[in-house]
XYZ file of C-alpha atoms in Angstrom:
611
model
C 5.472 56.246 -6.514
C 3.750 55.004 -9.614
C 6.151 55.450 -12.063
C 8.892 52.984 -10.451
C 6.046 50.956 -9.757
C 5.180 50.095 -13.201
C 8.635 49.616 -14.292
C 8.714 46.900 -11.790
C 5.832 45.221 -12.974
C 7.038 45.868 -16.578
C 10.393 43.649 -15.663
C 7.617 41.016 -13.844
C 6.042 40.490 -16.822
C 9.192 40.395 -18.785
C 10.775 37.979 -16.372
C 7.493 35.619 -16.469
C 7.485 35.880 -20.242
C 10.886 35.178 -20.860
C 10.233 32.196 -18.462
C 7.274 30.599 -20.503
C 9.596 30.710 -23.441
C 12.625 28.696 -21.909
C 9.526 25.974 -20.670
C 8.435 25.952 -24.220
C 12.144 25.858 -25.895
C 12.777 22.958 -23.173
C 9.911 20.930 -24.448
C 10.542 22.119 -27.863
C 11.061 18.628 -30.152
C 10.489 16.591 -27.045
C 8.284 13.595 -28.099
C 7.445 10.210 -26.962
C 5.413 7.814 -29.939
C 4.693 4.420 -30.699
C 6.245 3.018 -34.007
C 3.670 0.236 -34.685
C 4.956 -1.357 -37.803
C 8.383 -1.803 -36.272
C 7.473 -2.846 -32.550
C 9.167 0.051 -30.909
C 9.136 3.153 -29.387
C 10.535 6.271 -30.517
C 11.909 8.909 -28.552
C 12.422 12.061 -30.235
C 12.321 9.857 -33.504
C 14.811 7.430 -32.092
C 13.911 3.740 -31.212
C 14.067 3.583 -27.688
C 13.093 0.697 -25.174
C 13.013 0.645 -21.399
C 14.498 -0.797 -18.435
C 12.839 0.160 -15.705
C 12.789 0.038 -11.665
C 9.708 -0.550 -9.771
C 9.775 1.891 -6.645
C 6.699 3.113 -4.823
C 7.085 6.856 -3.392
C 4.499 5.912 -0.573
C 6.528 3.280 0.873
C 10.107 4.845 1.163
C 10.661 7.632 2.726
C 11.166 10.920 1.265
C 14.806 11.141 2.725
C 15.692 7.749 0.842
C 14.173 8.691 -2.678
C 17.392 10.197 -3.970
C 19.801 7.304 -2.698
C 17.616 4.081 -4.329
C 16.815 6.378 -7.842
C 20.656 6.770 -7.465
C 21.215 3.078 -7.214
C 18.641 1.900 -9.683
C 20.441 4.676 -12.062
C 23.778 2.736 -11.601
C 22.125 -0.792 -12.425
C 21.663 -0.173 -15.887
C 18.076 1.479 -15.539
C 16.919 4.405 -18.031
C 13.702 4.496 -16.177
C 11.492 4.413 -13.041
C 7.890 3.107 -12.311
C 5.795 4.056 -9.132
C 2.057 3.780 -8.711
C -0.289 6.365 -7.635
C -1.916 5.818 -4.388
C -5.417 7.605 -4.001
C -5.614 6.188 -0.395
C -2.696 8.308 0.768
C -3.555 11.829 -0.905
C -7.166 11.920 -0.203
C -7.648 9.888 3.286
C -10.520 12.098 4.154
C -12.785 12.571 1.550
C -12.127 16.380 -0.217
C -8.588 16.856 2.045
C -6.249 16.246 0.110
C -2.253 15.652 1.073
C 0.734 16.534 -1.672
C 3.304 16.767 1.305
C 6.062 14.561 2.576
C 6.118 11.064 1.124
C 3.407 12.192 -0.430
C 5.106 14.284 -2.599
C 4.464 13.282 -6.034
C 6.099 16.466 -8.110
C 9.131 16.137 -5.540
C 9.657 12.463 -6.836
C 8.808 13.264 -10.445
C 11.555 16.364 -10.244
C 14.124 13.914 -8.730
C 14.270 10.912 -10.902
C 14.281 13.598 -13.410
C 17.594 15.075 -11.691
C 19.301 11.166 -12.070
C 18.253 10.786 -15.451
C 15.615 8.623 -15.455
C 12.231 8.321 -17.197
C 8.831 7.376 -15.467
C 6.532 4.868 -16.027
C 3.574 6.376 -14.470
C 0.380 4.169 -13.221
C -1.844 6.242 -11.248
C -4.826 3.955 -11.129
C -7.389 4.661 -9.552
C -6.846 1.018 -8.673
C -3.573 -0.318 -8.027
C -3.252 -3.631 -6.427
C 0.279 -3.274 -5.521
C -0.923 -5.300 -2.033
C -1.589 -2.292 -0.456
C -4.934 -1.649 1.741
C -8.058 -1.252 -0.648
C -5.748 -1.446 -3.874
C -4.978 2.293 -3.220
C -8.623 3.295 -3.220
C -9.939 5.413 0.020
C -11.925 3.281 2.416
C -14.727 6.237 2.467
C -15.571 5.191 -1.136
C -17.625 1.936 1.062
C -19.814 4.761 2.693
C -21.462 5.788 -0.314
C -25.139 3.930 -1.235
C -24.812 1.527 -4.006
C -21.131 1.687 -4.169
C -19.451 -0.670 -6.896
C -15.539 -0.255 -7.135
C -13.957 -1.098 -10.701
C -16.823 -0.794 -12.569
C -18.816 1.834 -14.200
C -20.903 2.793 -11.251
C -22.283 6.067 -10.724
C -20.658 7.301 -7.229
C -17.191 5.479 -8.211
C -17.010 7.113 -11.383
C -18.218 10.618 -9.409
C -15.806 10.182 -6.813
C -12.767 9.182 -9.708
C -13.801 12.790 -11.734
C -13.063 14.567 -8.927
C -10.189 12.765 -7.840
C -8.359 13.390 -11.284
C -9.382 16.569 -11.758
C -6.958 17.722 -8.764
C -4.349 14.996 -9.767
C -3.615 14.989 -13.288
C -3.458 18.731 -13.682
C -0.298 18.542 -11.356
C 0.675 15.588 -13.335
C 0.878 17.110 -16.854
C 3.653 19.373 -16.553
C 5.571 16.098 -16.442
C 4.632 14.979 -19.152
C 7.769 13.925 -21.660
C 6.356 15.794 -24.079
C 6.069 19.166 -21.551
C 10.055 18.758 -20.405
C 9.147 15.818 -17.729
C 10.256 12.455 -17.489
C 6.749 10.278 -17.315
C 7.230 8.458 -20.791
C 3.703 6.324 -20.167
C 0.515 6.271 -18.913
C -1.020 3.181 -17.636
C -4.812 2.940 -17.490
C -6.453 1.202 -14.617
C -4.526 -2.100 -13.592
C -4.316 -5.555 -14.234
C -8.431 -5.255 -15.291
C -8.703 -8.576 -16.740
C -8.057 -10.309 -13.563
C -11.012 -8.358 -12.221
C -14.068 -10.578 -11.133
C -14.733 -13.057 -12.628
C -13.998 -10.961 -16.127
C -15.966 -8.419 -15.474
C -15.075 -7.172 -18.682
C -16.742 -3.044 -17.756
C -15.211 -1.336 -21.230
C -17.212 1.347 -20.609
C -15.523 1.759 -17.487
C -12.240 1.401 -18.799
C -13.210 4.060 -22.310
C -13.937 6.408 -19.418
C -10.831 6.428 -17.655
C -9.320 6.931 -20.849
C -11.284 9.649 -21.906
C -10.528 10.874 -18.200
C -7.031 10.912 -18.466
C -6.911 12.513 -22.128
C -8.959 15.324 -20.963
C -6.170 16.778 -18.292
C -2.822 14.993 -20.017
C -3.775 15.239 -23.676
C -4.012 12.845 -27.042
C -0.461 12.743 -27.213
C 0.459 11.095 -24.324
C 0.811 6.805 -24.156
C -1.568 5.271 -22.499
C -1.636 1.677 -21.891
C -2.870 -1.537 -20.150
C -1.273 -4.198 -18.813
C -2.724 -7.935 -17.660
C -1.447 -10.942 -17.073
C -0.853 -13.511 -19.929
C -4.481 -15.336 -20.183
C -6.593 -15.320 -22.881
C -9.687 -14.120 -21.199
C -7.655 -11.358 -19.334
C -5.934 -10.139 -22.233
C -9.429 -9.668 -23.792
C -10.949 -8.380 -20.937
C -8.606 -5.831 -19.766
C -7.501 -4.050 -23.311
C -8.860 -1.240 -24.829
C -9.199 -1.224 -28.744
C -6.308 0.219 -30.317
C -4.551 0.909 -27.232
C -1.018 -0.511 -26.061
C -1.377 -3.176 -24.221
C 1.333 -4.696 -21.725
C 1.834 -7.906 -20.059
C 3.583 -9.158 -16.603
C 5.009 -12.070 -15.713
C 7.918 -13.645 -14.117
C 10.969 -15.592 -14.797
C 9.208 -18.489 -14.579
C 7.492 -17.717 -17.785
C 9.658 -17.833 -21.458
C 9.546 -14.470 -23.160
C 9.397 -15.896 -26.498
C 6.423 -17.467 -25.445
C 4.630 -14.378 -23.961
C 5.797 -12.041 -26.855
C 3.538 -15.268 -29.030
C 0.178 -14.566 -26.613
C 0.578 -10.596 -26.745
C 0.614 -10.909 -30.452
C -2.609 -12.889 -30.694
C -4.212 -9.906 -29.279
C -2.054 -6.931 -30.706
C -0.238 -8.011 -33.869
C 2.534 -4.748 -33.570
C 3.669 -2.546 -30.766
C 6.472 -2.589 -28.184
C 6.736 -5.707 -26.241
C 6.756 -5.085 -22.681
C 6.670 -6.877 -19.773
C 5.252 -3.719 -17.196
C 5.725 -6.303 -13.800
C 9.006 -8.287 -13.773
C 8.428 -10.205 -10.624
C 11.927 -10.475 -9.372
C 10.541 -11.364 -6.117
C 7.048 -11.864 -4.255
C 5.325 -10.760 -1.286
C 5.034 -12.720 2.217
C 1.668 -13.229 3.921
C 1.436 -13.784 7.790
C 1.417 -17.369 8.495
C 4.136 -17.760 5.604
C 7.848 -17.710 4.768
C 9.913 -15.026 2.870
C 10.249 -15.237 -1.058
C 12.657 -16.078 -2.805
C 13.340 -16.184 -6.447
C 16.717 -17.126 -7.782
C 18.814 -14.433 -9.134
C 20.644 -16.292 -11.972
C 16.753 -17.157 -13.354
C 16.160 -13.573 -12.416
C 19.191 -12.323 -14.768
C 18.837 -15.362 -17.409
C 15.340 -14.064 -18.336
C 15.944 -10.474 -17.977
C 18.843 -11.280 -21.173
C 16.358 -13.654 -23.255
C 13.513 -10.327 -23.082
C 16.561 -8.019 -23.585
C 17.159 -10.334 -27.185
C 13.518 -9.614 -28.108
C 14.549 -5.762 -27.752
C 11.638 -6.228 -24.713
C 10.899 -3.171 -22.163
C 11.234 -4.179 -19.138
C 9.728 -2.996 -15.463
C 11.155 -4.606 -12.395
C 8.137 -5.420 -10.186
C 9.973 -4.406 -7.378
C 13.577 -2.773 -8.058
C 12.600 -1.732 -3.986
C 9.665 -2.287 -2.454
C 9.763 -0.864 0.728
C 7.714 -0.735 3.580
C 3.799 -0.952 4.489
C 4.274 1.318 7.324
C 1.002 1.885 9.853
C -1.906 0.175 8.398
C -1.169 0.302 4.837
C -0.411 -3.704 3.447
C -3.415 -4.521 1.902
C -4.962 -8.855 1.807
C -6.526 -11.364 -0.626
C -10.534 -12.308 -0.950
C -11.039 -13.943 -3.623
C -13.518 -16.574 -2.207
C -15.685 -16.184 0.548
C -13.884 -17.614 3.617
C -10.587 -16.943 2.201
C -8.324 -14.458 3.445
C -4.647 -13.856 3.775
C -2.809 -10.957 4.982
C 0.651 -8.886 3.529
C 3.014 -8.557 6.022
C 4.742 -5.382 6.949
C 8.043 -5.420 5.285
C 7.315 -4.951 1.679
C 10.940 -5.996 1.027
C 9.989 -8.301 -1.900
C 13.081 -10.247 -2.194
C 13.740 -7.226 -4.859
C 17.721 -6.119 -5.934
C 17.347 -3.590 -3.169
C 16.732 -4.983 -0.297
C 13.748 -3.031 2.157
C 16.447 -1.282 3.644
C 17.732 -0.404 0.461
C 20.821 -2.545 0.125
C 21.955 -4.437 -2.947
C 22.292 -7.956 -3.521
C 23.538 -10.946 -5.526
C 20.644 -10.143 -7.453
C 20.733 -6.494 -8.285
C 25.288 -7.402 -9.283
C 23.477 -10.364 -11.582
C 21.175 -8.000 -13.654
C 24.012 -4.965 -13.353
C 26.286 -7.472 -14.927
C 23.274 -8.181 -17.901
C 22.321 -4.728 -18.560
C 26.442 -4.472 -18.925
C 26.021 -6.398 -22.087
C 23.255 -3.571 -23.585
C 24.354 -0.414 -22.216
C 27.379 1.200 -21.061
C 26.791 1.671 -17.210
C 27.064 4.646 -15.230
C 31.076 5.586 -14.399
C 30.254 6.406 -10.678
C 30.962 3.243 -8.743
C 27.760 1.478 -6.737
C 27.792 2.625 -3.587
C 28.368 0.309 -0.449
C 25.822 -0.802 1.842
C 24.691 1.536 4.441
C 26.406 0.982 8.424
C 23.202 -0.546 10.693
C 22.808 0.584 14.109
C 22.588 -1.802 16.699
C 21.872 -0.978 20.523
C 24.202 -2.450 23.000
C 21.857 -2.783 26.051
C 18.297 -3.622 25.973
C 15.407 -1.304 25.531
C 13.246 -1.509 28.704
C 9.712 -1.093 28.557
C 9.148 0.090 31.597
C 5.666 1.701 31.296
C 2.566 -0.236 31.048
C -0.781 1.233 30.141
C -3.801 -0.305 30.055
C -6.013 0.401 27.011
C -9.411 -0.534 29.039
C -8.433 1.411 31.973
C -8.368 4.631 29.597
C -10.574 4.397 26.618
C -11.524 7.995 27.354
C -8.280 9.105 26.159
C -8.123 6.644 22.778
C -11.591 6.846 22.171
C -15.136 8.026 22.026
C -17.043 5.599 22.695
C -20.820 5.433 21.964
C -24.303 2.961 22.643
C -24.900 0.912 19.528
C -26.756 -1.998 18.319
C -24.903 -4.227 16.582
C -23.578 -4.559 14.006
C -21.880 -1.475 14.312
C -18.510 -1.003 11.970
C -15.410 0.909 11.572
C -17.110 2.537 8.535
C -20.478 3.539 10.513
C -17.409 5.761 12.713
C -15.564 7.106 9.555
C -12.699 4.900 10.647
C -10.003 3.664 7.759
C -7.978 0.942 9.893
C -6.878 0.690 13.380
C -9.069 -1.185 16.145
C -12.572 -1.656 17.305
C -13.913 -2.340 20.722
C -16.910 -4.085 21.518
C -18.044 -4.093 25.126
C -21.289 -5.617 26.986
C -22.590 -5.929 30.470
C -23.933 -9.869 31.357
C -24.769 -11.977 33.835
C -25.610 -15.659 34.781
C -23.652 -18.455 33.371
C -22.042 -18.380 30.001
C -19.803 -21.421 28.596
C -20.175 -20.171 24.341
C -19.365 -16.783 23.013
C -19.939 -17.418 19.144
C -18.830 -14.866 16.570
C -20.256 -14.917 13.113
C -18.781 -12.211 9.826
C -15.087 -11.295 11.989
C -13.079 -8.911 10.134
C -10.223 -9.270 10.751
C -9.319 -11.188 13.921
C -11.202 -10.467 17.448
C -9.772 -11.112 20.434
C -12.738 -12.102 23.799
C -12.169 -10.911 27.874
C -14.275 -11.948 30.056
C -13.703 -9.355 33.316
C -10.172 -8.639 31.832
C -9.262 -12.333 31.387
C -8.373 -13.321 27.904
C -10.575 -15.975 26.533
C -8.910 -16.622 23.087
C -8.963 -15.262 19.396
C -10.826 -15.929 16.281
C -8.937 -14.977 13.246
C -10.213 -14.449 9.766
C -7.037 -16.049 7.867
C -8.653 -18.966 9.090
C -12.124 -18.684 9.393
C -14.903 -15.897 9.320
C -16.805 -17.182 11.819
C -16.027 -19.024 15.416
C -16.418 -20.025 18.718
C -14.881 -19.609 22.106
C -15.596 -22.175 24.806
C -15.549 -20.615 28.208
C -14.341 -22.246 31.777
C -17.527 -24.405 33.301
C -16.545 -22.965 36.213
C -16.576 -19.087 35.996
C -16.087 -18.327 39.835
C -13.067 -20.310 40.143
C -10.974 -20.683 37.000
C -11.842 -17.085 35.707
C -12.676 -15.264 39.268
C -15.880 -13.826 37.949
C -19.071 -13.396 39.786
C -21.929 -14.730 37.587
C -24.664 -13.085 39.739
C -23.132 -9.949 40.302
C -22.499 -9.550 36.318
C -19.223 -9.012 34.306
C -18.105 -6.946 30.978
C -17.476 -8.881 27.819
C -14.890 -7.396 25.624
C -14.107 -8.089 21.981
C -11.580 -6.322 20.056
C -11.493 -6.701 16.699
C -8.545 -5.556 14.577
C -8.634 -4.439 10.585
C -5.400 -6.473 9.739
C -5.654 -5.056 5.611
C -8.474 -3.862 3.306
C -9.056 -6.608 0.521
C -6.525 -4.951 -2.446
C -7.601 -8.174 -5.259
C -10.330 -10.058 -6.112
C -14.144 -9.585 -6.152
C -14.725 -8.766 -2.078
C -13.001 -5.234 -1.775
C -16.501 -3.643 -1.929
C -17.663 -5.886 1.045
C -14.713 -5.533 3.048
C -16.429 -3.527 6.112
C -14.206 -4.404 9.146
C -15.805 -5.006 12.606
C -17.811 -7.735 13.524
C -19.971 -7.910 10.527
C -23.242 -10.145 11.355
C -23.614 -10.960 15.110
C -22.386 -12.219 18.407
C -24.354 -14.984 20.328
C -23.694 -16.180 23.727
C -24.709 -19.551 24.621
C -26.745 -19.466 21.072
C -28.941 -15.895 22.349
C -28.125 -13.654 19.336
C -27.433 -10.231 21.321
C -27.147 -7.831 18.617
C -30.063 -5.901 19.959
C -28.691 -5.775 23.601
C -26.341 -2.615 25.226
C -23.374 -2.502 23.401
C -20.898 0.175 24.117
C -18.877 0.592 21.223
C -15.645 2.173 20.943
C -13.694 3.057 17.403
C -9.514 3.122 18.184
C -7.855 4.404 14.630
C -4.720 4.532 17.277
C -2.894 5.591 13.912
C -0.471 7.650 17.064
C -0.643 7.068 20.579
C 1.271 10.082 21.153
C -1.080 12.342 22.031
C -3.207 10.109 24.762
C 0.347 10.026 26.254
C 1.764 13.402 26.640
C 0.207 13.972 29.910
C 1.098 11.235 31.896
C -0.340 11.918 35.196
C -3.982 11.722 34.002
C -3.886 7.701 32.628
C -4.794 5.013 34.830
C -1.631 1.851 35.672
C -3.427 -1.532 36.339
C -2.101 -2.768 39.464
C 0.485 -5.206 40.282
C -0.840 -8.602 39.296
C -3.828 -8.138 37.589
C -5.148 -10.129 34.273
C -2.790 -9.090 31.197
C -5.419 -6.706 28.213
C -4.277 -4.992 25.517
C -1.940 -2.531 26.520
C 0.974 -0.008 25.691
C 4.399 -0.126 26.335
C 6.659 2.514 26.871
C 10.450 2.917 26.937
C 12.967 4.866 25.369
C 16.820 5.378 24.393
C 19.370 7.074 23.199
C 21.107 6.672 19.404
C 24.232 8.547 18.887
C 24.702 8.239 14.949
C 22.250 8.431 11.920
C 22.615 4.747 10.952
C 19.365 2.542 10.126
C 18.278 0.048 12.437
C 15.432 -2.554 12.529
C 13.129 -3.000 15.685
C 13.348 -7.153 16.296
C 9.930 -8.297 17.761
C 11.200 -12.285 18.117
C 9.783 -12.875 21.715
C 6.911 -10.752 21.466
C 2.823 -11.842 20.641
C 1.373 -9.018 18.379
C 0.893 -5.647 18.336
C 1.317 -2.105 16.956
C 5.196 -0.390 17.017
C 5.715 3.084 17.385
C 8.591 5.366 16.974
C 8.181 8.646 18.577
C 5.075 9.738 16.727
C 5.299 6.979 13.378
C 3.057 4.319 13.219
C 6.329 1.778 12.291
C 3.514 -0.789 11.525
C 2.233 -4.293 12.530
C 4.532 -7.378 14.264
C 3.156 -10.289 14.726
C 6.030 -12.886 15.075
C 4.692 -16.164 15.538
C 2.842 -15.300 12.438
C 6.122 -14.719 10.383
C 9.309 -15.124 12.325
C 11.407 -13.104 10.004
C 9.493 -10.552 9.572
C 11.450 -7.113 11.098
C 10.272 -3.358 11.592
C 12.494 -1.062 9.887
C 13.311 2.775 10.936
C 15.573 4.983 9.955
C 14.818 8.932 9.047
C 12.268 8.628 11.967
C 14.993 8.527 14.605
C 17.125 11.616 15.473
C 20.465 11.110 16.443
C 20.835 11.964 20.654
């Protein structure tokens, strides 16, 4: 019937219309502005200042959002800062993934729903120690690539990235009824190079990011308190902000900023609280009473202030990023992303979070709602056995396809982000080198199954193995009758800072010699293993292949399982183990590597069910 029809669609457009104007009485007088001549911001017309949390949505889960916004809320903060990570949306070039942890308007709406405002920097480039400093490894496919500069396909590949971001952005604006407060514009850029120093690349971001969020918004840049940097990384008339940590005075920085802006907000965007560990290294720690001390002296200065990290987190999978900043130089972030923050990486608090509660005590009034306690961890009380071995040479058809290539042949050449590559070749006769030369990351040489040794690239990019004399007997290979040389190379973390990120391919970048015979040219079978889930290889059982009792030890998987009763945390304790890959029923958990960094731990938590 037409008639009720219409009516229907009369009240639709009623509803919708009524709808646009609550949205436009919400954001009615909403506005976020600089007050220059007074070094302040305003926030609808009254001075406001900042104290922020640093929290990355892309390395918490989802399910934990609400509880660390909750207890960064109840430490005195008015404010949140996350990064954007183009890696994680956009993985595959043109797919792009909003969902799950990587649910941006989900985070935005919930620090909302506790009150707080958002610092937003969404890049391109982050840093942040994560794998490629957030950019997508298939940018390195494209011909004459240049990352952080204004290079044709990087600036092609940026338009279309914000074009599907920042219209999703906007509507949380401050301004629109949202909480993101400011903008940042690229990151760190002075640090960039040598001072690179690109400002048309940076006057295009900005033009890029007005043209789907608007004039209005503020947009700034932050850099690191050096002369050149400062110089290098601003953008003329445009807020700038520094980072440093409490080993720096804040009277002192405020005196550098204002050699380079003479008014505006003083902010200090990265309060490192904390650091990062790198394999082969010990966990940070800063001192809290430092930590709190400074945190008052900036307070005095009527400073905003980001906590780089309030809780950092994990680098779950593949995801910590490394340094290059020389050629042969090379060091790698470890899993845990904890940070030595006030949260802890399993979200706890600490001395350190009370000691800048108690500050903040002395500017605002604090939250009414007590701090709530630290959450119960589970803890199994018999062993986990492993009772399933499965060799990963003995079925490459199920974790790989493997093709004939020349070398060198690279993750990249496969469309391969991170995992593993595999490197196999028939020989025969005697061998007693096998020379590597351009190893990223860290290969590891068989010889008929037998482990020869590894060459790593945290301590040098090139290398050689020295085999047995005496094949036959110490390695029980036939010279004569030929043998399989293996080398597996691993991508331990895309360069995230300094100069090499755009020459970071991973595989064995220039060539493999044996007993000084470059054999680039010869018949390599190459295999690409993103192994980013093993579950799949493993669901039927009955088709993989069990080495037999006894044989030489390769790269394998191990299998067990058991039960947990409650919905605690827990960590997974590798102490005892070499290095490897964990998994939890179908999450990549992320790298262990123990003799590397003792106290490292995996954590897991939402990814186990109770029963």
């Amino acid at each position: 019937d037409i008639i009720p029809f219409l009516s229907q669609m009369r009240c639709f457009v009623l509803l919708i219309s009524l709808l646009a104007l609550h949205i436009a009485h919400v954001a009615c007088g909403r506005s976020f502005t600089i007050d220059w001549d007074n070094d302040r911001f305003l926030k609808d017309g009254k001075p406001f200042s900042y104290q922020s949390g640093g929290m990355h949505y892309f390395r918490v889960p989802r399910q934990y959002w609400g509880d660390r916004m909750n207890k960064i809320r109840l430490a005195g903060m008015n404010t949140l800062q996350t990064y954007i990570s183009w890696r994680s949306h956009e993985l595959v070039e043109g797919e792009f993934n909003f969902e799950g942890d990587n649910n941006i308007t989900e985070y935005l709406s919930l620090a909302q729903s506790y009150g707080l405002n958002v610092v937003l920097r969404p890049g391109p480039y982050i840093c942040a120690e994560w794998t490629f400093g957030g950019l997508p490894y298939w940018l390195l496919n494209k011909p004459g690539m240049e990352v952080r500069m204004y290079n044709k396909p990087y600036v092609e590949a940026i338009a279309k990235w914000f074009a599907v971001l920042l219209p999703i952005i906007k509507p949380f604006l401050y301004e629109n009824g949202g909480p993101i407060i400011t903008v940042q514009v690229e990151n760190e850029y002075g640090a960039y190079g040598p001072f690179v120093c690109d400002k048309k690349y940076l006057q295009f971001l900005l033009d890029l990011n007005k043209k789907y969020l608007g004039e209005n918004a503020v947009y700034f840049t932050m850099d690191n308190t050096n002369d050149k940097r400062l110089e290098c990384g601003a953008i003329p008339g445009l807020l700038k902000a520094l980072d440093f940590g409490p080993e720096n005075e804040p009277a002192h920085e405020l005196q550098m900023l204002r050699k380079f802006q003479a008014h505006g907000p003083f902010i200090n965007g990265e309060y490192w609280a904390g650091w990062f560990d790198m394999w082969g290294g010990g966990h940070a720690n800063r001192n809290a009473t430092k930590v709190a001390e400074r945190l008052d002296q900036m307070l005095q200065l009527n400073a905003s202030v980001n906590f780089y990290m309030f809780h950092g987190g994990t680098n779950f999978g593949y995801t910590n990023g490394a340094m290059s900043k020389v050629p042969g130089r090379y060091n790698v972030r470890v899993t845990s992303y904890d940070y030595n923050a006030p949260l802890t990486e399993s979200g706890d608090t600490t001395e350190k979070y009370f000691a800048i509660r108690d500050v903040m005590s002395k500017y605002v009034e604090l939250p009414s709602d007590p701090v709530p306690p630290n959450s119960p961890k589970w803890k199994s009380t018999v062993d986990i056995q492993m009772k399933t071995r499965i060799s990963l040479f003995d079925n490459l058809e199920q974790f790989s396809k493997c093709v004939e290539r020349k070398l060198p042949s690279l993750m990249e050449h496969f469309n391969q982000s991170e995992g593993f590559i595999l490197y196999q070749l028939q020989w025969s006769g005697p061998l007693h080198n096998i020379s590597l030369y351009g190893v990223h990351d860290r290969a590891t040489v068989f010889v008929d199954r037998q482990k020869i040794g590894s060459i790593n690239r945290m301590q040098s990019l090139n290398g050689s193995l020295i085999l047995p004399i005496d094949l036959v007997n110490q390695l029980n290979v036939r010279p004569d009758k030929g043998y399989t040389i293996s080398i597996l190379v691993e991508n331990l973390g895309r360069v995230n800072h300094g100069s090499y990120m755009a020459v970071d391919f991973k595989g064995i970048n220039c060539m493999v010699l044996l007993d000084g015979k470059n054999v680039n040219l010869e018949g390599w079978t190459v295999c690409p293993l993103p192994l980013d889930s093993v579950q799949p290889a493993l669901q039927n059982m009955a088709n993989l292949r069990y080495p037999p009792s006894g044989s030489p030890f390769t790269p394998s998987i191990f299998c067990g399982s058991f039960r947990k009763l409650n919905g605690d945390d827990t960590f997974l304790d590798p102490r005892g183990w070499e290095k490897g890959i964990a998994y939890l029923n179908e999450v990549n958990l992320g790298r262990y590597w123990p003799t590397e960094s003792p106290g490292d731990s995996v954590r897991s938590g939402c990814v186990l069910q109770a029963g």
